[in-house]
Amino acid sequence: MSLLDDVAERDGWRCWVCDEPVDADMSVNDPRGPSVDSRTADRKAKVTERLAHRACNTRKGAVKVVIAWPDRLHVVEPAPLIAVADRLERKGGRELVARCPSRKDAQEAADWLVDRFSRLTPGLPVTASVDAGGGQFLVALAAGRR
C-alpha cells in the first residue's frame, strides 16, 4: 500500500468516487476524512490505489463503485462509467456513452466526461465527440491504447 499522502498528492486531494475535494487536515476517522481505496478488485488495473473519503470508501465496500452522472445533464441511457473506463484503458478505441435531446445537452455531457475521466483514469488521454443521429445527439468517448 502507498502512503496516504503519496496517493493523495497524486490524485490532487480529490475523492475518486464522488469527485469532491478531500480535506488533508480532516481526521482519517471522520466520514469526510481521507482514506486509501482500491479502485477495483481487478488485479490487472494500472492504478490500484486511489484517494477516497472515508464514507465513500465504506459505502462502496468491496463491490465495484458506480460513478453517478450529474442530475443537471440531460442524457438518455447513460453508460456505466467504470465499465467504460476499464474498456478504454484496456483496449482504447471509441465508445458511445449517451444520447441527448439537443446538441447543447450533448456538448455539456461531453465536456463533463472529459473532465471527469481526467481524474478517473489519470494518464489516459480521453476525448469526447458529439454526433447527430436519428433526431438526437450521440456522445462518444475515445482513447488511444496506453
mmCIF file of N, CA, C and O in Angstrom, residues 7 11 13 69 74 124 129 142:
data_model
loop_
_atom_site.group_PDB
_atom_site.id
_atom_site.type_symbol
_atom_site.label_atom_id
_atom_site.label_comp_id
_atom_site.label_asym_id
_atom_site.label_seq_id
_atom_site.Cartn_x
_atom_site.Cartn_y
_atom_site.Cartn_z
ATOM 1 N N VAL A 7 -0.557 8.955 -2.267
ATOM 2 C CA VAL A 7 -1.738 8.712 -3.086
ATOM 3 C C VAL A 7 -2.542 10.000 -3.229
ATOM 4 O O VAL A 7 -2.992 10.348 -4.320
ATOM 5 N N ASP A 11 -3.451 12.143 -6.639
ATOM 6 C CA ASP A 11 -4.849 12.315 -7.032
ATOM 7 C C ASP A 11 -5.355 13.738 -6.827
ATOM 8 O O ASP A 11 -6.545 14.006 -7.030
ATOM 9 N N TRP A 13 -5.829 15.440 -4.130
ATOM 10 C CA TRP A 13 -6.708 15.564 -2.962
ATOM 11 C C TRP A 13 -8.176 15.610 -3.373
ATOM 12 O O TRP A 13 -8.966 16.371 -2.835
ATOM 13 N N TRP A 69 -23.857 9.943 -12.927
ATOM 14 C CA TRP A 69 -23.914 11.066 -13.852
ATOM 15 C C TRP A 69 -24.635 12.196 -13.125
ATOM 16 O O TRP A 69 -25.616 11.949 -12.429
ATOM 17 N N HIS A 74 -28.715 16.305 -19.230
ATOM 18 C CA HIS A 74 -29.882 15.678 -19.852
ATOM 19 C C HIS A 74 -29.390 14.574 -20.788
ATOM 20 O O HIS A 74 -29.071 14.828 -21.948
ATOM 21 N N LEU A 124 -4.588 8.662 -19.068
ATOM 22 C CA LEU A 124 -5.217 8.165 -20.285
ATOM 23 C C LEU A 124 -5.894 9.351 -20.972
ATOM 24 O O LEU A 124 -6.895 9.869 -20.480
ATOM 25 N N SER A 129 -16.706 13.280 -28.437
ATOM 26 C CA SER A 129 -17.271 13.848 -29.660
ATOM 27 C C SER A 129 -18.788 13.790 -29.577
ATOM 28 O O SER A 129 -19.352 12.983 -28.849
ATOM 29 N N ALA A 142 -13.333 8.570 -26.750
ATOM 30 C CA ALA A 142 -12.274 7.865 -27.473
ATOM 31 C C ALA A 142 -10.963 7.989 -26.715
ATOM 32 O O ALA A 142 -10.710 8.998 -26.059
#
